[in-house]
PDB file of C-alpha atoms and ligand atoms in Angstrom:
ATOM      1  CA  UNK A 220      12.348  26.653   4.897  1.00 83.00           C
ATOM      2  CA  UNK A 221       9.898  23.907   3.317  1.00 92.00           C
ATOM      3  CA  UNK A 222      11.552  22.042   0.582  1.00 97.00           C
ATOM      4  CA  UNK A 223      10.424  21.207  -2.847  1.00 97.00           C
ATOM      5  CA  UNK A 224       8.999  17.974  -1.959  1.00 98.00           C
ATOM      6  CA  UNK A 225       8.150  18.678   1.756  1.00 98.00           C
ATOM      7  CA  UNK A 226       6.459  15.664   3.452  1.00 98.00           C
ATOM      8  CA  UNK A 227       5.838  13.648   0.166  1.00 98.00           C
ATOM      9  CA  UNK A 228       6.681   9.845   0.374  1.00 98.00           C
ATOM     10  CA  UNK A 229       9.111   8.457  -2.701  1.00 99.00           C
ATOM     11  CA  UNK A 230       9.779   4.973  -3.590  1.00 99.00           C
ATOM     12  CA  UNK A 231      13.335   4.729  -5.224  1.00 99.00           C
ATOM     13  CA  UNK A 232      14.593   1.615  -6.872  1.00 99.00           C
ATOM     14  CA  UNK A 233      18.138   1.201  -7.384  1.00 98.00           C
ATOM     15  CA  UNK A 234      18.425   3.770  -4.721  1.00 98.00           C
ATOM     16  CA  UNK A 235      21.890   2.189  -3.229  1.00 98.00           C
ATOM     17  CA  UNK A 236      24.078   3.267  -6.084  1.00 98.00           C
ATOM     18  CA  UNK A 237      24.616   5.966  -8.819  1.00 97.00           C
ATOM     19  CA  UNK A 238      21.646   7.923 -10.103  1.00 98.00           C
ATOM     20  CA  UNK A 239      19.343   6.484  -7.547  1.00 98.00           C
ATOM     21  CA  UNK A 240      21.437   7.238  -4.585  1.00 98.00           C
ATOM     22  CA  UNK A 241      22.066  10.854  -5.511  1.00 98.00           C
ATOM     23  CA  UNK A 242      18.274  11.058  -5.908  1.00 99.00           C
ATOM     24  CA  UNK A 243      17.377   9.645  -2.639  1.00 99.00           C
ATOM     25  CA  UNK A 244      19.876  12.039  -0.873  1.00 98.00           C
ATOM     26  CA  UNK A 245      18.201  15.095  -2.938  1.00 98.00           C
ATOM     27  CA  UNK A 246      14.789  13.997  -2.050  1.00 98.00           C
ATOM     28  CA  UNK A 247      15.592  13.942   1.465  1.00 98.00           C
ATOM     29  CA  UNK A 248      17.172  17.182   1.500  1.00 98.00           C
ATOM     30  CA  UNK A 249      13.966  18.719  -0.104  1.00 98.00           C
ATOM     31  CA  UNK A 250      11.926  17.315   2.674  1.00 98.00           C
ATOM     32  CA  UNK A 251      10.787  13.963   1.661  1.00 98.00           C
ATOM     33  CA  UNK A 252      10.451  10.828   3.168  1.00 98.00           C
ATOM     34  CA  UNK A 253      12.127   7.817   0.968  1.00 98.00           C
ATOM     35  CA  UNK A 254      11.730   4.226   0.832  1.00 99.00           C
ATOM     36  CA  UNK A 255      14.783   2.462  -0.892  1.00 99.00           C
ATOM     37  CA  UNK A 256      14.431  -0.651  -2.744  1.00 98.00           C
ATOM     38  CA  UNK A 257      17.699  -2.430  -3.781  1.00 99.00           C
ATOM     39  CA  UNK A 258      19.486  -5.664  -3.426  1.00 98.00           C
ATOM     40  CA  UNK A 259      22.554  -4.259  -1.760  1.00 98.00           C
ATOM     41  CA  UNK A 260      21.196  -4.736   1.909  1.00 98.00           C
ATOM     42  CA  UNK A 261      24.501  -3.896   3.657  1.00 98.00           C
ATOM     43  CA  UNK A 262      24.855  -0.640   1.627  1.00 98.00           C
ATOM     44  CA  UNK A 263      21.027   0.090   1.886  1.00 98.00           C
ATOM     45  CA  UNK A 264      21.425  -0.218   5.957  1.00 98.00           C
ATOM     46  CA  UNK A 265      24.493   2.239   5.801  1.00 98.00           C
ATOM     47  CA  UNK A 266      22.699   4.841   3.999  1.00 98.00           C
ATOM     48  CA  UNK A 267      19.486   4.780   5.875  1.00 98.00           C
ATOM     49  CA  UNK A 268      21.372   5.119   9.105  1.00 98.00           C
ATOM     50  CA  UNK A 269      23.433   7.969   7.646  1.00 98.00           C
ATOM     51  CA  UNK A 270      20.013   9.885   6.434  1.00 98.00           C
ATOM     52  CA  UNK A 271      18.037   9.205   9.652  1.00 98.00           C
ATOM     53  CA  UNK A 272      21.192  10.363  11.802  1.00 98.00           C
ATOM     54  CA  UNK A 273      21.562  13.558   9.731  1.00 97.00           C
ATOM     55  CA  UNK A 274      17.926  14.277   9.956  1.00 96.00           C
ATOM     56  CA  UNK A 275      17.410  13.378  13.556  1.00 97.00           C
ATOM     57  CA  UNK A 276      14.443  11.238  12.600  1.00 97.00           C
ATOM     58  CA  UNK A 277      12.849   8.790  10.528  1.00 98.00           C
ATOM     59  CA  UNK A 278      13.055   9.928   7.041  1.00 98.00           C
ATOM     60  CA  UNK A 279      14.383   6.600   5.086  1.00 98.00           C
ATOM     61  CA  UNK A 280      13.510   3.196   5.031  1.00 98.00           C
ATOM     62  CA  UNK A 281      15.390   0.273   3.121  1.00 98.00           C
ATOM     63  CA  UNK A 282      13.384  -2.676   1.836  1.00 98.00           C
ATOM     64  CA  UNK A 283      15.295  -5.501   0.247  1.00 98.00           C
ATOM     65  CA  UNK A 284      13.520  -6.037  -3.226  1.00 98.00           C
ATOM     66  CA  UNK A 285      14.342  -7.679  -6.424  1.00 99.00           C
ATOM     67  CA  UNK A 286      12.494  -5.514  -8.952  1.00 98.00           C
ATOM     68  CA  UNK A 287      11.658  -8.561 -11.210  1.00 98.00           C
ATOM     69  CA  UNK A 288       9.518 -10.117  -8.348  1.00 98.00           C
ATOM     70  CA  UNK A 289       5.918  -9.106  -8.167  1.00 98.00           C
ATOM     71  CA  UNK A 290       5.353  -9.986  -4.702  1.00 98.00           C
ATOM     72  CA  UNK A 291       8.560  -8.085  -3.630  1.00 99.00           C
ATOM     73  CA  UNK A 292       7.742  -4.941  -5.643  1.00 99.00           C
ATOM     74  CA  UNK A 293       3.927  -4.936  -4.233  1.00 98.00           C
ATOM     75  CA  UNK A 294       5.320  -5.324  -0.521  1.00 98.00           C
ATOM     76  CA  UNK A 295       7.962  -2.319  -1.321  1.00 98.00           C
ATOM     77  CA  UNK A 296       5.108   0.176  -2.128  1.00 98.00           C
ATOM     78  CA  UNK A 297       2.817  -1.192   0.610  1.00 98.00           C
ATOM     79  CA  UNK A 298       5.916  -0.449   2.967  1.00 98.00           C
ATOM     80  CA  UNK A 299       5.960   3.328   1.822  1.00 98.00           C
ATOM     81  CA  UNK A 300       2.179   3.428   2.605  1.00 98.00           C
ATOM     82  CA  UNK A 301       2.438   1.827   6.030  1.00 98.00           C
ATOM     83  CA  UNK A 302       5.474   3.591   7.383  1.00 98.00           C
ATOM     84  CA  UNK A 303       4.727   7.103   5.871  1.00 98.00           C
ATOM     85  CA  UNK A 304       1.069   7.123   4.763  1.00 98.00           C
ATOM     86  CA  UNK A 305       1.187   7.643   1.189  1.00 98.00           C
ATOM     87  CA  UNK A 306       3.021   6.865  -2.305  1.00 98.00           C
ATOM     88  CA  UNK A 307       3.389  10.332  -3.904  1.00 98.00           C
ATOM     89  CA  UNK A 308       6.562   9.913  -5.913  1.00 99.00           C
ATOM     90  CA  UNK A 309       7.995   6.387  -7.635  1.00 99.00           C
ATOM     91  CA  UNK A 310      11.467   6.688  -9.205  1.00 99.00           C
ATOM     92  CA  UNK A 311      11.424   3.421 -10.999  1.00 99.00           C
ATOM     93  CA  UNK A 312      15.102   3.316 -11.756  1.00 98.00           C
ATOM     94  CA  UNK A 313      16.918   0.135 -11.164  1.00 98.00           C
ATOM     95  CA  UNK A 314      18.707  -1.534 -14.174  1.00 98.00           C
ATOM     96  CA  UNK A 315      21.465  -3.469 -15.236  1.00 97.00           C
ATOM     97  CA  UNK A 316      23.922  -3.294 -18.185  1.00 95.00           C
ATOM     98  CA  UNK A 317      25.851  -6.414 -18.122  1.00 95.00           C
ATOM     99  CA  UNK A 318      28.652  -7.126 -20.731  1.00 93.00           C
ATOM    100  CA  UNK A 319      27.179 -10.232 -22.133  1.00 96.00           C
ATOM    101  CA  UNK A 320      24.310  -7.936 -23.799  1.00 97.00           C
ATOM    102  CA  UNK A 321      26.126  -6.877 -26.700  1.00 96.00           C
ATOM    103  CA  UNK A 322      25.788  -6.801 -30.608  1.00 97.00           C
ATOM    104  CA  UNK A 323      22.665  -8.963 -31.511  1.00 98.00           C
ATOM    105  CA  UNK A 324      25.059 -11.637 -33.209  1.00 98.00           C
ATOM    106  CA  UNK A 325      26.723 -12.381 -29.938  1.00 97.00           C
ATOM    107  CA  UNK A 326      23.893 -11.732 -27.212  1.00 98.00           C
ATOM    108  CA  UNK A 327      22.222 -14.946 -26.363  1.00 98.00           C
ATOM    109  CA  UNK A 328      18.389 -15.544 -25.365  1.00 98.00           C
ATOM    110  CA  UNK A 329      19.334 -15.686 -21.616  1.00 98.00           C
ATOM    111  CA  UNK A 330      21.236 -12.596 -21.561  1.00 98.00           C
ATOM    112  CA  UNK A 331      18.587 -10.893 -23.481  1.00 98.00           C
ATOM    113  CA  UNK A 332      15.695 -12.028 -21.245  1.00 98.00           C
ATOM    114  CA  UNK A 333      17.641 -11.114 -18.015  1.00 98.00           C
ATOM    115  CA  UNK A 334      18.085  -7.495 -19.166  1.00 98.00           C
ATOM    116  CA  UNK A 335      14.361  -7.282 -20.278  1.00 99.00           C
ATOM    117  CA  UNK A 336      13.366  -8.573 -17.044  1.00 98.00           C
ATOM    118  CA  UNK A 337      15.507  -6.173 -14.646  1.00 98.00           C
ATOM    119  CA  UNK A 338      14.953  -3.096 -16.986  1.00 98.00           C
ATOM    120  CA  UNK A 339      11.696  -3.419 -18.638  1.00 99.00           C
ATOM    121  CA  UNK A 340       9.273  -5.766 -16.808  1.00 99.00           C
ATOM    122  CA  UNK A 341      10.542  -4.162 -13.360  1.00 99.00           C
ATOM    123  CA  UNK A 342       9.110  -0.605 -14.637  1.00 99.00           C
ATOM    124  CA  UNK A 343       5.818  -2.500 -15.495  1.00 99.00           C
ATOM    125  CA  UNK A 344       5.722  -4.187 -12.022  1.00 99.00           C
ATOM    126  CA  UNK A 345       6.815  -0.671 -10.294  1.00 99.00           C
ATOM    127  CA  UNK A 346       4.073   1.392 -12.009  1.00 99.00           C
ATOM    128  CA  UNK A 347       1.386  -1.468 -11.523  1.00 99.00           C
ATOM    129  CA  UNK A 348       2.084  -1.393  -7.707  1.00 99.00           C
ATOM    130  CA  UNK A 349       2.372   2.297  -7.513  1.00 99.00           C
ATOM    131  CA  UNK A 350      -0.720   3.331  -9.583  1.00 98.00           C
ATOM    132  CA  UNK A 351      -3.476   2.302  -7.216  1.00 98.00           C
ATOM    133  CA  UNK A 352      -2.151   3.912  -4.186  1.00 98.00           C
ATOM    134  CA  UNK A 353      -1.750   7.191  -6.463  1.00 98.00           C
ATOM    135  CA  UNK A 354      -5.082   6.848  -8.043  1.00 98.00           C
ATOM    136  CA  UNK A 355      -6.710   6.536  -4.465  1.00 98.00           C
ATOM    137  CA  UNK A 356      -4.989   9.669  -3.376  1.00 98.00           C
ATOM    138  CA  UNK A 357      -5.830  11.498  -6.668  1.00 98.00           C
ATOM    139  CA  UNK A 358      -2.186  12.606  -6.954  1.00 98.00           C
ATOM    140  CA  UNK A 359       1.193  11.080  -7.740  1.00 98.00           C
ATOM    141  CA  UNK A 360       4.433  11.470  -9.932  1.00 99.00           C
ATOM    142  CA  UNK A 361       6.002   8.401 -11.522  1.00 99.00           C
ATOM    143  CA  UNK A 362       9.631   8.912 -13.104  1.00 99.00           C
ATOM    144  CA  UNK A 363      10.738   6.023 -15.011  1.00 99.00           C
ATOM    145  CA  UNK A 364      14.443   5.815 -16.051  1.00 98.00           C
ATOM    146  CA  UNK A 365      14.882   5.067 -19.662  1.00 98.00           C
ATOM    147  CA  UNK A 366      17.924   6.149 -21.543  1.00 98.00           C
ATOM    148  CA  UNK A 367      19.319   8.415 -24.432  1.00 98.00           C
ATOM    149  CA  UNK A 368      19.549   4.813 -26.115  1.00 97.00           C
ATOM    150  CA  UNK A 369      15.516   4.713 -26.128  1.00 98.00           C
ATOM    151  CA  UNK A 370      15.797   7.470 -29.224  1.00 98.00           C
ATOM    152  CA  UNK A 371      19.128   6.763 -30.712  1.00 97.00           C
ATOM    153  CA  UNK A 372      20.932   3.981 -32.199  1.00 95.00           C
ATOM    154  CA  UNK A 373      24.437   2.986 -31.504  1.00 90.00           C
ATOM    155  CA  UNK A 374      27.050   1.064 -33.539  1.00 88.00           C
ATOM    156  CA  UNK A 375      28.578   0.044 -29.963  1.00 87.00           C
ATOM    157  CA  UNK A 376      25.481  -2.343 -29.488  1.00 93.00           C
ATOM    158  CA  UNK A 377      23.714  -3.472 -26.350  1.00 96.00           C
ATOM    159  CA  UNK A 378      20.848  -4.887 -27.948  1.00 98.00           C
ATOM    160  CA  UNK A 379      18.652  -5.901 -25.097  1.00 98.00           C
ATOM    161  CA  UNK A 380      19.405  -2.756 -22.901  1.00 98.00           C
ATOM    162  CA  UNK A 381      18.425  -0.324 -25.939  1.00 98.00           C
ATOM    163  CA  UNK A 382      15.276  -2.322 -26.754  1.00 98.00           C
ATOM    164  CA  UNK A 383      14.411  -2.282 -22.884  1.00 98.00           C
ATOM    165  CA  UNK A 384      14.849   1.337 -22.658  1.00 98.00           C
ATOM    166  CA  UNK A 385      12.675   1.831 -25.659  1.00 98.00           C
ATOM    167  CA  UNK A 386       9.948  -0.338 -23.873  1.00 99.00           C
ATOM    168  CA  UNK A 387      10.389   1.945 -20.704  1.00 99.00           C
ATOM    169  CA  UNK A 388       9.762   5.031 -22.800  1.00 99.00           C
ATOM    170  CA  UNK A 389       6.774   3.595 -24.769  1.00 98.00           C
ATOM    171  CA  UNK A 390       5.039   2.435 -21.427  1.00 99.00           C
ATOM    172  CA  UNK A 391       5.562   5.659 -19.748  1.00 99.00           C
ATOM    173  CA  UNK A 392       4.115   7.734 -22.719  1.00 98.00           C
ATOM    174  CA  UNK A 393       1.176   5.460 -22.495  1.00 98.00           C
ATOM    175  CA  UNK A 394       0.664   5.749 -18.926  1.00 99.00           C
ATOM    176  CA  UNK A 395       1.037   9.294 -18.654  1.00 98.00           C
ATOM    177  CA  UNK A 396      -1.694   9.839 -21.405  1.00 98.00           C
ATOM    178  CA  UNK A 397      -4.147   7.148 -19.720  1.00 98.00           C
ATOM    179  CA  UNK A 398      -3.905   8.798 -16.261  1.00 98.00           C
ATOM    180  CA  UNK A 399      -3.429  12.453 -17.141  1.00 98.00           C
ATOM    181  CA  UNK A 400      -6.882  13.390 -16.034  1.00 98.00           C
ATOM    182  CA  UNK A 401      -6.676  11.654 -12.774  1.00 98.00           C
ATOM    183  CA  UNK A 402      -3.855  13.569 -11.078  1.00 98.00           C
ATOM    184  CA  UNK A 403      -1.075  11.227 -11.794  1.00 98.00           C
ATOM    185  CA  UNK A 404       1.739  12.207 -13.901  1.00 99.00           C
ATOM    186  CA  UNK A 405       4.235   9.626 -15.641  1.00 99.00           C
ATOM    187  CA  UNK A 406       7.538  10.839 -17.109  1.00 99.00           C
ATOM    188  CA  UNK A 407      10.432   9.054 -18.725  1.00 99.00           C
ATOM    189  CA  UNK A 408      13.955  10.376 -17.524  1.00 99.00           C
ATOM    190  CA  UNK A 409      16.453   9.673 -20.325  1.00 98.00           C
ATOM    191  CA  UNK A 410      19.992  10.237 -19.169  1.00 98.00           C
ATOM    192  CA  UNK A 411      22.890  10.513 -21.497  1.00 97.00           C
ATOM    193  CA  UNK A 412      26.030   8.622 -20.058  1.00 95.00           C
ATOM    194  CA  UNK A 413      26.513   9.088 -16.397  1.00 96.00           C
ATOM    195  CA  UNK A 414      29.425   8.672 -14.387  1.00 94.00           C
ATOM    196  CA  UNK A 415      28.139   5.682 -12.189  1.00 91.00           C
ATOM    197  CA  UNK A 416      29.411   2.456 -11.350  1.00 85.00           C
ATOM    198  CA  UNK A 417      27.089   0.893 -13.960  1.00 78.00           C
ATOM    199  CA  UNK A 418      29.015   2.838 -16.697  1.00 81.00           C
ATOM    200  CA  UNK A 419      32.443   2.624 -15.051  1.00 82.00           C
ATOM    201  CA  UNK A 420      32.161  -1.276 -15.009  1.00 79.00           C
ATOM    202  CA  UNK A 421      31.266  -1.313 -18.832  1.00 73.00           C
ATOM    203  CA  UNK A 422      34.168   0.981 -19.854  1.00 77.00           C
ATOM    204  CA  UNK A 423      36.620  -0.499 -17.679  1.00 78.00           C
ATOM    205  CA  UNK A 424      36.730  -3.478 -19.519  1.00 77.00           C
ATOM    206  CA  UNK A 425      36.780  -1.590 -22.942  1.00 80.00           C
ATOM    207  CA  UNK A 426      38.549   2.104 -22.727  1.00 82.00           C
ATOM    208  CA  UNK A 427      38.270   2.344 -26.493  1.00 83.00           C
ATOM    209  CA  UNK A 428      34.384   2.045 -26.272  1.00 78.00           C
ATOM    210  CA  UNK A 429      34.292   4.774 -23.681  1.00 79.00           C
ATOM    211  CA  UNK A 430      36.610   7.058 -25.827  1.00 82.00           C
ATOM    212  CA  UNK A 431      34.283   6.386 -28.966  1.00 81.00           C
ATOM    213  CA  UNK A 432      31.225   7.676 -27.087  1.00 82.00           C
ATOM    214  CA  UNK A 433      32.674  10.743 -25.240  1.00 86.00           C
ATOM    215  CA  UNK A 434      33.176  12.038 -28.592  1.00 89.00           C
ATOM    216  CA  UNK A 435      29.588  12.573 -29.310  1.00 90.00           C
ATOM    217  CA  UNK A 436      28.855  14.354 -26.337  1.00 94.00           C
ATOM    218  CA  UNK A 437      28.893  18.200 -27.116  1.00 96.00           C
ATOM    219  CA  UNK A 438      29.745  19.001 -23.441  1.00 96.00           C
ATOM    220  CA  UNK A 439      32.734  16.574 -23.933  1.00 92.00           C
ATOM    221  CA  UNK A 440      32.057  14.924 -20.403  1.00 93.00           C
ATOM    222  CA  UNK A 441      29.663  12.190 -19.138  1.00 93.00           C
ATOM    223  CA  UNK A 442      27.038  13.649 -16.543  1.00 97.00           C
ATOM    224  CA  UNK A 443      27.188  13.253 -12.693  1.00 97.00           C
ATOM    225  CA  UNK A 444      24.784  11.311 -10.861  1.00 98.00           C
ATOM    226  CA  UNK A 445      23.742  14.576  -8.985  1.00 98.00           C
ATOM    227  CA  UNK A 446      22.766  16.229 -12.439  1.00 98.00           C
ATOM    228  CA  UNK A 447      20.223  13.398 -12.929  1.00 98.00           C
ATOM    229  CA  UNK A 448      18.880  13.853  -9.600  1.00 98.00           C
ATOM    230  CA  UNK A 449      18.209  17.496  -9.998  1.00 98.00           C
ATOM    231  CA  UNK A 450      16.263  16.411 -12.994  1.00 99.00           C
ATOM    232  CA  UNK A 451      14.408  13.842 -11.370  1.00 99.00           C
ATOM    233  CA  UNK A 452      13.441  16.206  -8.511  1.00 99.00           C
ATOM    234  CA  UNK A 453      11.882  18.622 -11.125  1.00 98.00           C
ATOM    235  CA  UNK A 454      10.042  15.652 -12.554  1.00 99.00           C
ATOM    236  CA  UNK A 455       8.907  14.671  -9.000  1.00 99.00           C
ATOM    237  CA  UNK A 456       7.859  18.019  -7.648  1.00 98.00           C
ATOM    238  CA  UNK A 457       4.964  20.592  -8.743  1.00 98.00           C
ATOM    239  CA  UNK A 458       7.316  22.734 -10.388  1.00 98.00           C
ATOM    240  CA  UNK A 459       6.908  19.961 -13.705  1.00 98.00           C
ATOM    241  CA  UNK A 460       2.823  20.218 -13.050  1.00 98.00           C
ATOM    242  CA  UNK A 461       2.087  20.560 -16.547  1.00 98.00           C
ATOM    243  CA  UNK A 462       4.354  17.967 -17.806  1.00 98.00           C
ATOM    244  CA  UNK A 463       3.363  14.022 -18.545  1.00 99.00           C
ATOM    245  CA  UNK A 464       4.244  11.368 -21.069  1.00 98.00           C
ATOM    246  CA  UNK A 465       7.467  13.367 -21.439  1.00 98.00           C
ATOM    247  CA  UNK A 466      10.877  12.050 -22.838  1.00 98.00           C
ATOM    248  CA  UNK A 467      12.997  14.107 -20.563  1.00 98.00           C
ATOM    249  CA  UNK A 468      16.510  14.089 -22.074  1.00 98.00           C
ATOM    250  CA  UNK A 469      19.244  14.942 -19.752  1.00 98.00           C
ATOM    251  CA  UNK A 470      22.263  14.146 -21.919  1.00 98.00           C
ATOM    252  CA  UNK A 471      24.624  17.242 -22.553  1.00 98.00           C
ATOM    253  CA  UNK A 472      23.447  17.694 -25.854  1.00 97.00           C
ATOM    254  CA  UNK A 473      23.805  14.299 -27.547  1.00 97.00           C
ATOM    255  CA  UNK A 474      20.428  14.112 -29.107  1.00 97.00           C
ATOM    256  CA  UNK A 475      20.672  17.745 -30.467  1.00 97.00           C
ATOM    257  CA  UNK A 476      24.243  17.347 -32.112  1.00 95.00           C
ATOM    258  CA  UNK A 477      24.995  16.027 -35.587  1.00 93.00           C
ATOM    259  CA  UNK A 478      28.765  17.704 -35.437  1.00 90.00           C
ATOM    260  CA  UNK A 479      30.291  17.815 -32.211  1.00 90.00           C
ATOM    261  CA  UNK A 480      32.703  20.756 -30.826  1.00 89.00           C
ATOM    262  CA  UNK A 481      36.368  19.616 -31.365  1.00 81.00           C
TER     263      UNK A 481
HETATM  264  N1  NAD B 561      24.935   5.257 -15.867  1.00 73.61           N
HETATM  265  C1  NAD B 561      24.823   5.770 -16.997  1.00 73.61           C
HETATM  266  O1  NAD B 561      25.385   6.017 -17.928  1.00 73.61           O
HETATM  267  C2  NAD B 561      23.196   5.581 -17.467  1.00 73.61           C
HETATM  268  C3  NAD B 561      22.602   6.186 -18.608  1.00 73.61           C
HETATM  269  C4  NAD B 561      21.291   6.232 -19.089  1.00 73.61           C
HETATM  270  C5  NAD B 561      20.404   5.421 -18.140  1.00 73.61           C
HETATM  271  N2  NAD B 561      20.920   4.869 -17.053  1.00 73.61           N
HETATM  272  C6  NAD B 561      19.806   4.174 -16.268  1.00 73.61           C
HETATM  273  O2  NAD B 561      19.915   4.730 -14.999  1.00 73.61           O
HETATM  274  C7  NAD B 561      19.380   3.783 -14.017  1.00 73.61           C
HETATM  275  C8  NAD B 561      20.468   3.577 -12.769  1.00 73.61           C
HETATM  276  O3  NAD B 561      21.657   3.493 -13.585  1.00 73.61           O
HETATM  277  P1  NAD B 561      23.107   3.684 -12.633  1.00 73.61           P
HETATM  278  O4  NAD B 561      23.920   4.280 -13.477  1.00 73.61           O
HETATM  279  O5  NAD B 561      22.710   4.443 -11.577  1.00 73.61           O
HETATM  280  O6  NAD B 561      23.284   1.967 -12.036  1.00 73.61           O
HETATM  281  P2  NAD B 561      24.094   1.499 -10.749  1.00 73.61           P
HETATM  282  O7  NAD B 561      24.630   0.264 -11.155  1.00 73.61           O
HETATM  283  O8  NAD B 561      24.897   2.664 -10.240  1.00 73.61           O
HETATM  284  O9  NAD B 561      22.803   1.359  -9.640  1.00 73.61           O
HETATM  285  C9  NAD B 561      21.911   0.559 -10.039  1.00 73.61           C
HETATM  286  C10 NAD B 561      21.370  -0.134  -8.843  1.00 73.61           C
HETATM  287  O10 NAD B 561      20.041  -1.023  -9.036  1.00 73.61           O
HETATM  288  C11 NAD B 561      20.194  -2.264  -8.220  1.00 73.61           C
HETATM  289  N3  NAD B 561      19.608  -2.945  -8.822  1.00 73.61           N
HETATM  290  C12 NAD B 561      20.144  -3.940  -9.892  1.00 73.61           C
HETATM  291  N4  NAD B 561      19.220  -5.093 -10.053  1.00 73.61           N
HETATM  292  C13 NAD B 561      18.125  -4.809  -9.342  1.00 73.61           C
HETATM  293  C14 NAD B 561      17.318  -5.608  -9.010  1.00 73.61           C
HETATM  294  N5  NAD B 561      17.070  -6.850  -9.731  1.00 73.61           N
HETATM  295  N6  NAD B 561      16.500  -5.350  -7.956  1.00 73.61           N
HETATM  296  C15 NAD B 561      16.531  -4.234  -7.234  1.00 73.61           C
HETATM  297  N7  NAD B 561      17.677  -3.632  -7.538  1.00 73.61           N
HETATM  298  C16 NAD B 561      18.368  -3.809  -8.362  1.00 73.61           C
HETATM  299  C17 NAD B 561      21.769  -2.218  -8.057  1.00 73.61           C
HETATM  300  O11 NAD B 561      21.936  -2.945  -6.569  1.00 73.61           O
HETATM  301  C18 NAD B 561      22.211  -0.863  -7.886  1.00 73.61           C
HETATM  302  O12 NAD B 561      22.136   0.007  -6.590  1.00 73.61           O
HETATM  303  C19 NAD B 561      19.458   2.461 -14.836  1.00 73.61           C
HETATM  304  O13 NAD B 561      18.115   1.970 -15.182  1.00 73.61           O
HETATM  305  C20 NAD B 561      20.280   2.569 -15.986  1.00 73.61           C
HETATM  306  O14 NAD B 561      19.812   1.724 -17.216  1.00 73.61           O
HETATM  307  C21 NAD B 561      22.133   5.073 -16.711  1.00 73.61           C
END
């Protein structure tokens, strides 16, 4: 049986871990060819070997890319075109959440800038690289990873992270509107807290902070990467064909809640 994105070509940044990796696996399971862009070369080689081995053919490619570097990002998308013939899906997902990004009172300019580069400038570069391919084809789906913190404030602040995700959300909305009549859809995935290395590292240092956040989630648990992959697949596929410029919240009910269950 054909998959939901059979023979489409997808680029996934940050595809070696967490939400990106779960999405890479789901995309391949649904018939896509995937180009992973990440910094984790060893892990990338293992993932690609595993996926190609399981499929018995060439379904996945790994490219070393720092998403803050324009030349490397352009080369990533060109690789998808050269290796598999098109760029149908761009999941611009790589991001960081370093501990030195905290309250505005304690976060220095260097930490602020680093997070803006990796989380926001990267999405600008990836969209800029993906769009010409998609406009030429007259078809494409871009999914940018923002966060629920793009629409809500937290007293446990990571000031540059939240600001970067607000930027990703606004940029996504604008691009979705601009290219709506040219066959290219652009949507933002806004995950709630998800059980990935990014969150685990952050909370391992501060269990009290983790507990404080958990209390605000109506479902009473963090999300799993596979649950995000299902949402990304929906946005990537024709199942979401009337959706663009959307704030797609997958957050266990956080943004709908005033008082959570005991
Ligand atoms: N985990 C959460 O709770 C959560 C919640 C909301 C949003 N998000 C967002 O989801 C995205 C994925 O997060 P995750 O939790 O899966 O993180 P993760 O740390 O598990 O994975 C991130 C991946 O991005 C890669 N990466 C980091 N910097 C890079 C760079 N400069 N160039 C290329 N690759 C780079 C890492 O090597 C890693 O493989 C991020 O944008 C994050 O902000 C995560």
